[in-house]
mmCIF file of C-alpha atoms and ligand atoms in Angstrom:
data_model
loop_
_atom_site.group_PDB
_atom_site.id
_atom_site.type_symbol
_atom_site.label_atom_id
_atom_site.label_comp_id
_atom_site.label_asym_id
_atom_site.label_seq_id
_atom_site.Cartn_x
_atom_site.Cartn_y
_atom_site.Cartn_z
ATOM 1 C CA MET A 1 -91.023 -15.627 79.384
ATOM 2 C CA ALA A 2 -93.127 -17.519 76.904
ATOM 3 C CA ARG A 3 -91.824 -21.025 77.561
ATOM 4 C CA THR A 4 -94.551 -23.590 77.335
ATOM 5 C CA LEU A 5 -95.879 -25.562 80.296
ATOM 6 C CA TYR A 6 -93.508 -28.318 79.205
ATOM 7 C CA GLY A 7 -90.449 -26.015 79.201
ATOM 8 C CA ARG A 8 -90.069 -26.057 75.422
ATOM 9 C CA LYS A 9 -88.726 -23.016 73.647
ATOM 10 C CA ARG A 10 -91.213 -21.073 71.502
ATOM 11 C CA VAL A 11 -89.614 -19.799 68.326
ATOM 12 C CA LEU A 12 -91.099 -17.386 65.798
ATOM 13 C CA VAL A 13 -89.899 -17.751 62.195
ATOM 14 C CA THR A 14 -91.039 -14.993 59.832
ATOM 15 C CA GLY A 15 -90.913 -15.965 56.158
ATOM 16 C CA GLY A 16 -91.203 -19.591 57.261
ATOM 17 C CA ALA A 17 -93.166 -20.714 54.195
ATOM 18 C CA GLY A 18 -90.243 -19.777 51.955
ATOM 19 C CA PHE A 19 -87.243 -21.773 50.823
ATOM 20 C CA LEU A 20 -84.867 -21.121 53.731
ATOM 21 C CA GLY A 21 -87.501 -20.541 56.423
ATOM 22 C CA SER A 22 -89.168 -23.917 55.883
ATOM 23 C CA HIS A 23 -85.833 -25.745 56.216
ATOM 24 C CA LEU A 24 -85.001 -23.786 59.355
ATOM 25 C CA ILE A 25 -88.396 -24.750 60.835
ATOM 26 C CA ASP A 26 -87.662 -28.434 60.184
ATOM 27 C CA ARG A 27 -84.396 -28.163 62.120
ATOM 28 C CA LEU A 28 -86.047 -26.326 65.053
ATOM 29 C CA LEU A 29 -88.839 -28.900 65.295
ATOM 30 C CA GLU A 30 -86.336 -31.764 65.056
ATOM 31 C CA ARG A 31 -84.562 -30.480 68.145
ATOM 32 C CA GLY A 32 -87.802 -30.165 70.115
ATOM 33 C CA ASP A 33 -88.780 -26.483 69.896
ATOM 34 C CA GLU A 34 -92.293 -25.143 69.304
ATOM 35 C CA VAL A 35 -92.493 -23.077 66.116
ATOM 36 C CA LEU A 36 -94.819 -20.283 65.088
ATOM 37 C CA CYS A 37 -94.463 -19.533 61.369
ATOM 38 C CA VAL A 38 -95.605 -16.098 60.215
ATOM 39 C CA ASP A 39 -95.789 -15.535 56.454
ATOM 40 C CA ASN A 40 -97.955 -13.542 54.050
ATOM 41 C CA LEU A 41 -97.349 -16.123 51.289
ATOM 42 C CA PHE A 42 -96.103 -13.501 48.831
ATOM 43 C CA THR A 43 -93.308 -15.747 47.526
ATOM 44 C CA GLY A 44 -93.665 -18.598 50.000
ATOM 45 C CA ASP A 45 -95.703 -21.713 49.443
ATOM 46 C CA LYS A 46 -97.729 -23.617 52.029
ATOM 47 C CA ARG A 47 -96.665 -26.817 50.295
ATOM 48 C CA ASN A 48 -93.210 -26.267 51.854
ATOM 49 C CA LEU A 49 -94.968 -26.888 55.199
ATOM 50 C CA ASP A 50 -97.398 -29.651 54.114
ATOM 51 C CA HIS A 51 -95.421 -32.320 55.952
ATOM 52 C CA LEU A 52 -96.073 -30.487 59.261
ATOM 53 C CA HIS A 53 -99.886 -30.731 59.186
ATOM 54 C CA ASP A 54 -100.014 -33.234 62.019
ATOM 55 C CA GLU A 55 -97.174 -31.697 64.046
ATOM 56 C CA PRO A 56 -98.687 -30.322 67.270
ATOM 57 C CA ARG A 57 -95.608 -28.178 67.999
ATOM 58 C CA PHE A 58 -96.081 -26.263 64.725
ATOM 59 C CA GLU A 59 -98.458 -23.378 64.019
ATOM 60 C CA PHE A 60 -98.939 -21.203 60.898
ATOM 61 C CA LEU A 61 -100.195 -17.608 60.927
ATOM 62 C CA ARG A 62 -100.857 -15.710 57.717
ATOM 63 C CA HIS A 63 -99.689 -12.174 58.441
ATOM 64 C CA ASP A 64 -97.693 -9.365 56.822
ATOM 65 C CA ILE A 65 -94.861 -8.221 59.135
ATOM 66 C CA CYS A 66 -95.290 -4.620 57.909
ATOM 67 C CA PHE A 67 -98.114 -4.610 60.490
ATOM 68 C CA PRO A 68 -97.616 -4.994 64.251
ATOM 69 C CA LEU A 69 -97.710 -8.485 65.687
ATOM 70 C CA TYR A 70 -98.510 -9.358 69.279
ATOM 71 C CA VAL A 71 -97.551 -12.930 70.166
ATOM 72 C CA GLU A 72 -95.559 -14.570 72.961
ATOM 73 C CA VAL A 73 -92.280 -16.236 71.987
ATOM 74 C CA ASP A 74 -88.746 -16.763 73.333
ATOM 75 C CA GLU A 75 -86.759 -16.278 70.125
ATOM 76 C CA ILE A 76 -87.339 -14.700 66.723
ATOM 77 C CA TYR A 77 -85.797 -15.505 63.340
ATOM 78 C CA ASN A 78 -86.679 -12.715 60.894
ATOM 79 C CA LEU A 79 -86.493 -14.135 57.370
ATOM 80 C CA ALA A 80 -89.570 -12.525 55.794
ATOM 81 C CA CYS A 81 -88.604 -10.749 52.562
ATOM 82 C CA PRO A 82 -88.691 -11.716 48.902
ATOM 83 C CA ALA A 83 -85.145 -12.761 47.971
ATOM 84 C CA SER A 84 -85.189 -13.263 44.206
ATOM 85 C CA PRO A 85 -84.447 -10.060 42.218
ATOM 86 C CA VAL A 86 -87.528 -10.742 40.041
ATOM 87 C CA HIS A 87 -89.735 -10.950 43.111
ATOM 88 C CA TYR A 88 -88.293 -8.072 45.117
ATOM 89 C CA GLN A 89 -88.444 -5.779 42.078
ATOM 90 C CA HIS A 90 -92.079 -6.720 41.384
ATOM 91 C CA ASP A 91 -93.322 -4.403 44.151
ATOM 92 C CA PRO A 92 -90.219 -2.490 45.284
ATOM 93 C CA VAL A 93 -92.082 -0.265 47.742
ATOM 94 C CA GLN A 94 -93.443 -3.326 49.526
ATOM 95 C CA THR A 95 -89.898 -4.761 49.591
ATOM 96 C CA THR A 96 -88.532 -1.718 51.422
ATOM 97 C CA LYS A 97 -91.545 -1.740 53.756
ATOM 98 C CA THR A 98 -90.993 -5.411 54.556
ATOM 99 C CA SER A 99 -87.303 -4.843 55.297
ATOM 100 C CA VAL A 100 -87.705 -1.644 57.301
ATOM 101 C CA LEU A 101 -91.213 -1.600 58.843
ATOM 102 C CA GLY A 102 -91.021 -5.378 59.233
ATOM 103 C CA ALA A 103 -87.725 -5.042 61.106
ATOM 104 C CA ILE A 104 -89.147 -2.297 63.361
ATOM 105 C CA ASN A 105 -92.159 -4.432 64.240
ATOM 106 C CA MET A 106 -90.126 -7.560 64.904
ATOM 107 C CA LEU A 107 -87.587 -5.566 66.955
ATOM 108 C CA GLY A 108 -90.419 -3.970 68.925
ATOM 109 C CA LEU A 109 -91.841 -7.416 69.564
ATOM 110 C CA ALA A 110 -88.408 -8.698 70.651
ATOM 111 C CA LYS A 111 -87.961 -5.687 72.938
ATOM 112 C CA ARG A 112 -91.325 -6.217 74.671
ATOM 113 C CA LEU A 113 -90.532 -9.900 75.193
ATOM 114 C CA ASN A 114 -86.809 -9.479 75.878
ATOM 115 C CA ALA A 115 -86.351 -12.143 73.204
ATOM 116 C CA LYS A 116 -83.221 -12.815 71.170
ATOM 117 C CA ILE A 117 -83.740 -11.859 67.520
ATOM 118 C CA PHE A 118 -81.988 -13.029 64.335
ATOM 119 C CA GLN A 119 -81.888 -11.078 61.087
ATOM 120 C CA ALA A 120 -81.441 -12.691 57.659
ATOM 121 C CA SER A 121 -79.344 -10.027 56.003
ATOM 122 C CA THR A 122 -77.578 -10.463 52.707
ATOM 123 C CA SER A 123 -74.386 -10.153 50.694
ATOM 124 C CA GLU A 124 -76.319 -7.480 48.756
ATOM 125 C CA VAL A 125 -75.369 -5.031 51.526
ATOM 126 C CA TYR A 126 -71.969 -5.013 49.753
ATOM 127 C CA GLY A 127 -73.663 -3.980 46.470
ATOM 128 C CA ASP A 128 -71.321 -4.357 43.482
ATOM 129 C CA PRO A 129 -68.270 -4.899 45.693
ATOM 130 C CA LEU A 130 -64.957 -3.232 45.009
ATOM 131 C CA ILE A 131 -63.039 -5.516 47.343
ATOM 132 C CA HIS A 132 -62.854 -9.250 46.848
ATOM 133 C CA PRO A 133 -63.620 -11.515 48.630
ATOM 134 C CA GLN A 134 -65.957 -9.500 50.845
ATOM 135 C CA THR A 135 -65.144 -9.136 54.545
ATOM 136 C CA GLU A 136 -67.670 -7.935 57.138
ATOM 137 C CA GLY A 137 -65.599 -4.774 57.593
ATOM 138 C CA TYR A 138 -66.282 -3.668 53.998
ATOM 139 C CA TRP A 139 -69.005 -1.002 53.852
ATOM 140 C CA GLY A 140 -70.097 -1.752 50.321
ATOM 141 C CA ASN A 141 -70.689 -0.085 46.990
ATOM 142 C CA VAL A 142 -74.457 0.353 46.721
ATOM 143 C CA ASN A 143 -76.534 2.403 44.311
ATOM 144 C CA PRO A 144 -79.258 4.091 46.432
ATOM 145 C CA VAL A 145 -81.570 4.812 43.461
ATOM 146 C CA GLY A 146 -81.333 1.739 41.234
ATOM 147 C CA ILE A 147 -83.644 -1.223 40.651
ATOM 148 C CA ARG A 148 -81.913 -3.339 43.324
ATOM 149 C CA SER A 149 -81.918 -0.529 45.909
ATOM 150 C CA CYS A 150 -85.277 -1.472 47.469
ATOM 151 C CA TYR A 151 -83.671 -4.716 48.606
ATOM 152 C CA ASP A 152 -80.086 -3.581 49.203
ATOM 153 C CA GLU A 153 -80.913 -0.373 51.064
ATOM 154 C CA GLY A 154 -83.868 -2.000 52.852
ATOM 155 C CA LYS A 155 -81.577 -4.726 54.195
ATOM 156 C CA ARG A 156 -78.889 -2.169 55.080
ATOM 157 C CA CYS A 157 -81.412 -0.087 57.021
ATOM 158 C CA ALA A 158 -82.633 -3.247 58.767
ATOM 159 C CA GLU A 159 -79.056 -3.946 59.913
ATOM 160 C CA THR A 160 -78.842 -0.359 61.230
ATOM 161 C CA LEU A 161 -82.075 -0.863 63.174
ATOM 162 C CA PHE A 162 -80.844 -4.145 64.645
ATOM 163 C CA PHE A 163 -77.618 -2.545 65.880
ATOM 164 C CA ASP A 164 -79.436 0.533 67.228
ATOM 165 C CA TYR A 165 -81.928 -1.612 69.166
ATOM 166 C CA HIS A 166 -78.897 -3.506 70.486
ATOM 167 C CA ARG A 167 -77.063 -0.331 71.587
ATOM 168 C CA GLN A 168 -80.092 1.673 72.685
ATOM 169 C CA HIS A 169 -82.271 -1.047 74.256
ATOM 170 C CA ASP A 170 -79.682 -3.732 75.019
ATOM 171 C CA LEU A 171 -81.539 -6.153 72.784
ATOM 172 C CA LYS A 172 -79.860 -9.485 72.030
ATOM 173 C CA ILE A 173 -79.344 -9.537 68.258
ATOM 174 C CA LYS A 174 -77.796 -11.860 65.689
ATOM 175 C CA VAL A 175 -77.144 -10.665 62.134
ATOM 176 C CA VAL A 176 -76.108 -13.003 59.322
ATOM 177 C CA ARG A 177 -75.158 -11.896 55.808
ATOM 178 C CA ILE A 178 -76.292 -14.707 53.549
ATOM 179 C CA PHE A 179 -74.513 -15.342 50.242
ATOM 180 C CA ASN A 180 -76.331 -17.062 47.338
ATOM 181 C CA THR A 181 -77.930 -20.211 48.695
ATOM 182 C CA TYR A 182 -79.809 -22.913 46.794
ATOM 183 C CA GLY A 183 -81.470 -26.276 47.268
ATOM 184 C CA PRO A 184 -84.771 -28.156 47.360
ATOM 185 C CA ARG A 185 -87.929 -26.040 47.952
ATOM 186 C CA MET A 186 -86.711 -23.116 45.884
ATOM 187 C CA HIS A 187 -89.741 -22.183 43.845
ATOM 188 C CA PRO A 188 -89.348 -23.485 40.261
ATOM 189 C CA ALA A 189 -90.438 -20.058 38.959
ATOM 190 C CA ASP A 190 -88.386 -18.226 41.564
ATOM 191 C CA GLY A 191 -86.251 -16.472 38.915
ATOM 192 C CA ARG A 192 -82.917 -16.982 40.651
ATOM 193 C CA VAL A 193 -80.108 -18.451 38.627
ATOM 194 C CA VAL A 194 -79.876 -21.966 40.093
ATOM 195 C CA SER A 195 -83.605 -22.753 39.838
ATOM 196 C CA ASN A 196 -83.835 -21.092 36.407
ATOM 197 C CA PHE A 197 -80.947 -23.089 34.928
ATOM 198 C CA ILE A 198 -82.139 -26.386 36.406
ATOM 199 C CA MET A 199 -85.735 -25.931 35.204
ATOM 200 C CA GLN A 200 -84.562 -24.821 31.746
ATOM 201 C CA ALA A 201 -82.207 -27.805 31.479
ATOM 202 C CA LEU A 202 -84.855 -30.311 32.612
ATOM 203 C CA GLU A 203 -87.461 -28.882 30.233
ATOM 204 C CA GLY A 204 -85.019 -28.715 27.295
ATOM 205 C CA LYS A 205 -85.471 -24.944 27.040
ATOM 206 C CA PRO A 206 -82.600 -22.512 26.327
ATOM 207 C CA ILE A 207 -80.411 -21.653 29.332
ATOM 208 C CA THR A 208 -80.669 -17.873 29.775
ATOM 209 C CA ILE A 209 -77.271 -16.379 30.620
ATOM 210 C CA TYR A 210 -77.606 -12.690 31.437
ATOM 211 C CA GLY A 211 -74.662 -10.771 29.992
ATOM 212 C CA ASP A 212 -71.646 -12.807 28.878
ATOM 213 C CA GLY A 213 -71.761 -15.084 31.936
ATOM 214 C CA SER A 214 -68.396 -13.892 33.297
ATOM 215 C CA GLN A 215 -69.972 -12.464 36.479
ATOM 216 C CA SER A 216 -69.355 -14.669 39.509
ATOM 217 C CA ARG A 217 -71.294 -15.965 42.480
ATOM 218 C CA SER A 218 -70.449 -18.396 45.307
ATOM 219 C CA PHE A 219 -73.168 -20.960 45.944
ATOM 220 C CA CYS A 220 -73.970 -22.423 49.362
ATOM 221 C CA TYR A 221 -76.149 -25.496 49.933
ATOM 222 C CA TYR A 222 -79.069 -24.789 52.269
ATOM 223 C CA GLU A 223 -78.073 -27.427 54.866
ATOM 224 C CA ASP A 224 -74.747 -25.711 55.505
ATOM 225 C CA LEU A 225 -76.454 -22.325 55.730
ATOM 226 C CA VAL A 226 -79.100 -23.411 58.259
ATOM 227 C CA ASP A 227 -76.365 -25.024 60.327
ATOM 228 C CA GLY A 228 -74.633 -21.614 60.381
ATOM 229 C CA PHE A 229 -77.901 -19.923 61.450
ATOM 230 C CA LEU A 230 -78.279 -22.219 64.465
ATOM 231 C CA ARG A 231 -74.631 -21.873 65.476
ATOM 232 C CA LEU A 232 -74.940 -18.089 65.415
ATOM 233 C CA MET A 233 -78.234 -17.985 67.315
ATOM 234 C CA ASP A 234 -77.062 -20.458 69.965
ATOM 235 C CA ASN A 235 -73.623 -18.897 70.370
ATOM 236 C CA THR A 236 -74.249 -17.023 73.609
ATOM 237 C CA PRO A 237 -71.036 -17.384 75.647
ATOM 238 C CA ASN A 238 -69.147 -14.544 73.976
ATOM 239 C CA ASN A 239 -72.296 -12.634 72.994
ATOM 240 C CA PHE A 240 -71.290 -12.574 69.337
ATOM 241 C CA THR A 241 -73.838 -10.502 67.406
ATOM 242 C CA GLY A 242 -72.333 -10.518 63.917
ATOM 243 C CA PRO A 243 -72.702 -9.295 61.262
ATOM 244 C CA VAL A 244 -71.207 -12.509 59.940
ATOM 245 C CA ASN A 245 -70.888 -13.773 56.377
ATOM 246 C CA ILE A 246 -72.334 -17.223 55.848
ATOM 247 C CA GLY A 247 -71.751 -18.685 52.417
ATOM 248 C CA ASN A 248 -69.560 -20.998 50.416
ATOM 249 C CA PRO A 249 -66.302 -19.331 49.365
ATOM 250 C CA ASN A 250 -65.912 -21.447 46.209
ATOM 251 C CA GLU A 251 -66.582 -19.002 43.398
ATOM 252 C CA PHE A 252 -67.964 -19.819 39.941
ATOM 253 C CA THR A 253 -68.820 -17.775 36.880
ATOM 254 C CA ILE A 254 -72.422 -17.992 35.726
ATOM 255 C CA LYS A 255 -71.186 -19.679 32.530
ATOM 256 C CA GLN A 256 -69.451 -22.355 34.625
ATOM 257 C CA LEU A 257 -72.680 -22.895 36.555
ATOM 258 C CA ALA A 258 -74.617 -23.344 33.298
ATOM 259 C CA ASP A 259 -72.083 -25.898 32.025
ATOM 260 C CA LEU A 260 -72.242 -27.848 35.285
ATOM 261 C CA VAL A 261 -76.054 -27.954 35.248
ATOM 262 C CA LEU A 262 -75.987 -29.202 31.637
ATOM 263 C CA GLU A 263 -73.427 -31.871 32.512
ATOM 264 C CA ILE A 264 -75.297 -33.198 35.565
ATOM 265 C CA THR A 265 -78.745 -33.175 33.937
ATOM 266 C CA GLY A 266 -77.412 -34.510 30.612
ATOM 267 C CA SER A 267 -79.584 -31.853 28.960
ATOM 268 C CA LYS A 268 -79.075 -30.737 25.361
ATOM 269 C CA SER A 269 -80.400 -27.218 26.044
ATOM 270 C CA GLU A 270 -78.558 -24.467 24.193
ATOM 271 C CA LEU A 271 -76.972 -21.520 26.022
ATOM 272 C CA ILE A 272 -78.354 -18.130 25.014
ATOM 273 C CA ASN A 273 -77.343 -14.646 26.158
ATOM 274 C CA GLU A 274 -79.837 -12.086 27.394
ATOM 275 C CA PRO A 275 -79.180 -8.509 28.540
ATOM 276 C CA LEU A 276 -77.478 -8.098 31.903
ATOM 277 C CA PRO A 277 -79.883 -6.337 34.328
ATOM 278 C CA SER A 278 -78.612 -3.010 35.647
ATOM 279 C CA ASP A 279 -76.498 -2.976 38.813
ATOM 280 C CA ASP A 280 -75.979 -6.747 38.591
ATOM 281 C CA PRO A 281 -72.888 -7.348 40.797
ATOM 282 C CA THR A 282 -69.905 -8.494 38.739
ATOM 283 C CA GLN A 283 -68.341 -10.596 41.500
ATOM 284 C CA ARG A 284 -69.343 -12.000 44.844
ATOM 285 C CA CYS A 285 -67.496 -14.259 47.256
ATOM 286 C CA PRO A 286 -67.597 -14.393 51.054
ATOM 287 C CA ASP A 287 -64.566 -14.156 53.273
ATOM 288 C CA ILE A 288 -65.679 -16.596 55.994
ATOM 289 C CA SER A 289 -62.826 -16.199 58.483
ATOM 290 C CA VAL A 290 -65.155 -14.617 61.071
ATOM 291 C CA ALA A 291 -67.629 -17.529 60.822
ATOM 292 C CA LYS A 292 -64.755 -19.999 61.166
ATOM 293 C CA ARG A 293 -63.320 -18.218 64.191
ATOM 294 C CA GLU A 294 -66.503 -17.281 66.069
ATOM 295 C CA LEU A 295 -68.808 -20.158 65.124
ATOM 296 C CA ASP A 296 -66.389 -22.904 64.120
ATOM 297 C CA TRP A 297 -68.448 -23.034 60.928
ATOM 298 C CA GLU A 298 -67.559 -23.786 57.359
ATOM 299 C CA PRO A 299 -69.538 -25.324 54.509
ATOM 300 C CA THR A 300 -69.284 -29.047 53.832
ATOM 301 C CA VAL A 301 -71.380 -29.494 50.658
ATOM 302 C CA GLN A 302 -69.707 -28.442 47.411
ATOM 303 C CA LEU A 303 -71.524 -27.250 44.314
ATOM 304 C CA ARG A 304 -71.611 -30.490 42.311
ATOM 305 C CA GLU A 305 -73.018 -32.523 45.202
ATOM 306 C CA GLY A 306 -75.560 -29.837 46.129
ATOM 307 C CA LEU A 307 -76.668 -29.432 42.519
ATOM 308 C CA GLU A 308 -77.149 -33.191 42.154
ATOM 309 C CA LYS A 309 -79.506 -33.203 45.151
ATOM 310 C CA THR A 310 -81.336 -30.089 43.979
ATOM 311 C CA ILE A 311 -81.756 -31.432 40.444
ATOM 312 C CA GLU A 312 -83.170 -34.666 41.891
ATOM 313 C CA TYR A 313 -85.736 -32.584 43.818
ATOM 314 C CA PHE A 314 -86.746 -30.577 40.724
ATOM 315 C CA ARG A 315 -87.080 -33.776 38.673
ATOM 316 C CA ASN A 316 -89.650 -35.069 41.162
ATOM 317 C CA ILE A 317 -91.958 -32.054 41.465
HETATM 318 P P1 LIG B 401 -88.239 -16.887 49.783
HETATM 319 O O1 LIG B 401 -88.794 -15.896 48.845
HETATM 320 O O2 LIG B 401 -88.368 -18.329 49.439
HETATM 321 O O3 LIG B 401 -88.816 -16.687 51.246
HETATM 322 C C1 LIG B 401 -89.202 -15.439 51.762
HETATM 323 C C2 LIG B 401 -90.500 -15.630 52.542
HETATM 324 O O4 LIG B 401 -90.905 -14.374 53.128
HETATM 325 C C3 LIG B 401 -91.664 -16.092 51.665
HETATM 326 O O5 LIG B 401 -92.299 -17.186 52.265
HETATM 327 C C4 LIG B 401 -92.570 -14.862 51.603
HETATM 328 O O6 LIG B 401 -93.930 -15.183 51.394
HETATM 329 C C5 LIG B 401 -92.301 -14.224 52.952
HETATM 330 N N1 LIG B 401 -92.613 -12.786 53.002
HETATM 331 C C6 LIG B 401 -92.248 -11.818 52.127
HETATM 332 N N2 LIG B 401 -92.693 -10.623 52.524
HETATM 333 C C7 LIG B 401 -93.358 -10.828 53.701
HETATM 334 C C8 LIG B 401 -94.064 -9.972 54.597
HETATM 335 N N3 LIG B 401 -94.156 -8.658 54.385
HETATM 336 N N4 LIG B 401 -94.650 -10.520 55.689
HETATM 337 C C9 LIG B 401 -94.571 -11.862 55.920
HETATM 338 N N5 LIG B 401 -93.928 -12.710 55.096
HETATM 339 C C10 LIG B 401 -93.322 -12.197 54.005
HETATM 340 O O7 LIG B 401 -86.678 -16.519 49.953
HETATM 341 P P2 LIG B 401 -85.508 -17.248 50.762
HETATM 342 O O8 LIG B 401 -84.419 -17.555 49.812
HETATM 343 O O9 LIG B 401 -86.042 -18.318 51.628
HETATM 344 O O10 LIG B 401 -84.978 -16.034 51.668
HETATM 345 C C11 LIG B 401 -85.259 -15.942 53.048
HETATM 346 C C12 LIG B 401 -84.504 -14.775 53.644
HETATM 347 O O11 LIG B 401 -83.105 -14.939 53.439
HETATM 348 C C13 LIG B 401 -84.870 -13.420 53.031
HETATM 349 O O12 LIG B 401 -84.900 -12.444 54.049
HETATM 350 C C14 LIG B 401 -83.725 -13.138 52.086
HETATM 351 O O13 LIG B 401 -83.516 -11.756 51.905
HETATM 352 C C15 LIG B 401 -82.566 -13.788 52.808
HETATM 353 N N6 LIG B 401 -81.501 -14.154 51.861
HETATM 354 C C16 LIG B 401 -81.598 -15.265 51.077
HETATM 355 C C17 LIG B 401 -80.572 -15.578 50.185
HETATM 356 C C18 LIG B 401 -80.610 -16.797 49.323
HETATM 357 O O14 LIG B 401 -79.680 -16.997 48.536
HETATM 358 N N7 LIG B 401 -81.577 -17.682 49.404
HETATM 359 C C19 LIG B 401 -79.461 -14.729 50.084
HETATM 360 C C20 LIG B 401 -79.415 -13.595 50.888
HETATM 361 C C21 LIG B 401 -80.430 -13.318 51.791
HETATM 362 N N1 LIG B 402 -94.589 -3.976 68.078
HETATM 363 C C1 LIG B 402 -95.169 -5.164 67.727
HETATM 364 N N2 LIG B 402 -95.355 -6.111 68.695
HETATM 365 C C2 LIG B 402 -95.008 -5.922 69.989
HETATM 366 C C3 LIG B 402 -94.408 -4.682 70.341
HETATM 367 C C4 LIG B 402 -94.211 -3.731 69.364
HETATM 368 O O1 LIG B 402 -95.491 -5.391 66.569
HETATM 369 O O2 LIG B 402 -95.211 -6.822 70.793
HETATM 370 C C5 LIG B 402 -94.368 -2.983 67.047
HETATM 371 C C6 LIG B 402 -95.188 -1.712 67.210
HETATM 372 O O3 LIG B 402 -95.824 -1.470 65.963
HETATM 373 C C7 LIG B 402 -94.172 -0.651 67.490
HETATM 374 C C8 LIG B 402 -92.886 -1.206 66.897
HETATM 375 O O4 LIG B 402 -92.997 -2.594 67.090
HETATM 376 O O5 LIG B 402 -94.497 0.559 66.828
HETATM 377 C C9 LIG B 402 -91.637 -0.697 67.568
HETATM 378 O O6 LIG B 402 -91.742 -0.908 68.939
HETATM 379 P P1 LIG B 402 -90.919 -0.034 69.983
HETATM 380 O O7 LIG B 402 -91.302 -0.481 71.341
HETATM 381 O O8 LIG B 402 -89.482 -0.094 69.644
HETATM 382 O O9 LIG B 402 -91.349 1.445 69.690
HETATM 383 P P2 LIG B 402 -92.715 2.249 69.854
HETATM 384 O O10 LIG B 402 -93.095 2.645 68.457
HETATM 385 O O11 LIG B 402 -93.727 1.329 70.501
HETATM 386 O O12 LIG B 402 -92.340 3.381 70.705
HETATM 387 N N1 LIG B 403 -78.695 -14.921 36.030
HETATM 388 C C1 LIG B 403 -78.582 -15.447 34.743
HETATM 389 N N2 LIG B 403 -79.655 -16.099 34.237
HETATM 390 C C2 LIG B 403 -80.820 -16.284 34.908
HETATM 391 C C3 LIG B 403 -80.914 -15.755 36.217
HETATM 392 C C4 LIG B 403 -79.822 -15.072 36.742
HETATM 393 O O1 LIG B 403 -77.534 -15.321 34.089
HETATM 394 O O2 LIG B 403 -81.740 -16.904 34.357
HETATM 395 C C5 LIG B 403 -77.518 -14.231 36.607
HETATM 396 C C6 LIG B 403 -77.817 -12.856 37.197
HETATM 397 O O3 LIG B 403 -77.707 -11.857 36.198
HETATM 398 C C7 LIG B 403 -76.730 -12.733 38.257
HETATM 399 C C8 LIG B 403 -76.506 -14.185 38.720
HETATM 400 O O4 LIG B 403 -77.047 -15.010 37.683
HETATM 401 O O5 LIG B 403 -75.533 -12.258 37.680
HETATM 402 C C9 LIG B 403 -77.195 -14.509 40.047
HETATM 403 O O6 LIG B 403 -78.539 -14.095 39.931
HETATM 404 P P1 LIG B 403 -79.638 -14.402 41.037
HETATM 405 O O7 LIG B 403 -80.894 -13.771 40.552
HETATM 406 O O8 LIG B 403 -79.666 -15.839 41.352
HETATM 407 O O9 LIG B 403 -79.133 -13.685 42.372
HETATM 408 P P2 LIG B 403 -78.282 -12.379 42.715
HETATM 409 O O10 LIG B 403 -77.004 -12.910 43.206
HETATM 410 O O11 LIG B 403 -78.091 -11.537 41.487
HETATM 411 O O12 LIG B 403 -79.111 -11.693 43.734
#
């Protein structure tokens, strides 16, 4: 038991310098926990943690989770992994290593400490889904040898490892499948669609729609997502492990997203079409009945409101 002298919980967040990890850390600190952030700063940015410089309950460790880590904590949130297709395809071997070796190391750490461990999995485990919306019972339609496979198969293998450590070693696990999430602290050059469109609109550059823009995604605001994380991690009475979809079930085409960004920013940027990357899923939308039932969770921030806040953030950086 790694509780501090003062009885506070010690929480490890891997990938804590990234978009979602840094927001999660804020919520954990707000409620009084001690937080150790482990990040190799591949896609993360220490500026996401600048406001915590004088926070004595916060500590940062630069470390790659592909290597073993010996620390003492009570709970682990494993978020380390590049999430943008541009970033995870930049060094695909490292992406698979982070998902698989990183998971083994963090699970080994959790096993030694008997600590509860949370895995940030993804809607990409469903690949280019053939059923719609996606339920947790769907096994997916994933290309094992394509350009997205390093991420999709890495995250699928990580889920397998989490469930095997649970069955074999009785480890307490929590697995969330995150659907497209956006908000402040996304890196402006992150390459994902929301940050790309907002930056292009604000800079008066052409909005790059890959393909004809008819493919769909369902966009969740980060506050709702982090709320779902905490509900899952803290939901101990019925020992619910997941996997559970967390995302906003309101679905939009990429063309609709572009039009909304133009409307809110008032930008005169033109829309241009670029080639659709291979294996780009044509549709994606979470069925969130499990999250509603098990966690009493559903999103509260809709796309227009979330985009307004995100655009405001990007205007000011
Ligand atoms: P992000 O790129 O902003 O954050 C990922 C963080 O992990 C970065 O700080 C990066 O430096 C760090 N990292 C990468 N490899 C590492 C390694 N080997 N060792 C230590 N740190 C490492 O992305 P994000 O959107 O905050 O995503 C966080 C997690 O959520 C990821 O696991 C991602 O797969 C998952 N996820 C996110 C979304 C989304 O829409 N944002 C959707 C599905 C899943
Ligand atoms: N590990 C770690 N920190 C720990 C304990 C384990 O990083 O506190 C790593 C170590 O590299 C180990 C891996 O987690 O190889 C898996 O641990 P486990 O106990 O499951 O298996 P082992 O390989 O030790 O038999
Ligand atoms: N996309 C786009 N223009 C961009 C970036 C992305 O049209 O500048 C499309 C991309 O092809 C995909 C969708 O937007 O169909 C979501 O892409 P993102 O990279 O955000 O995440 P994904 O859901 O594909 O992992």
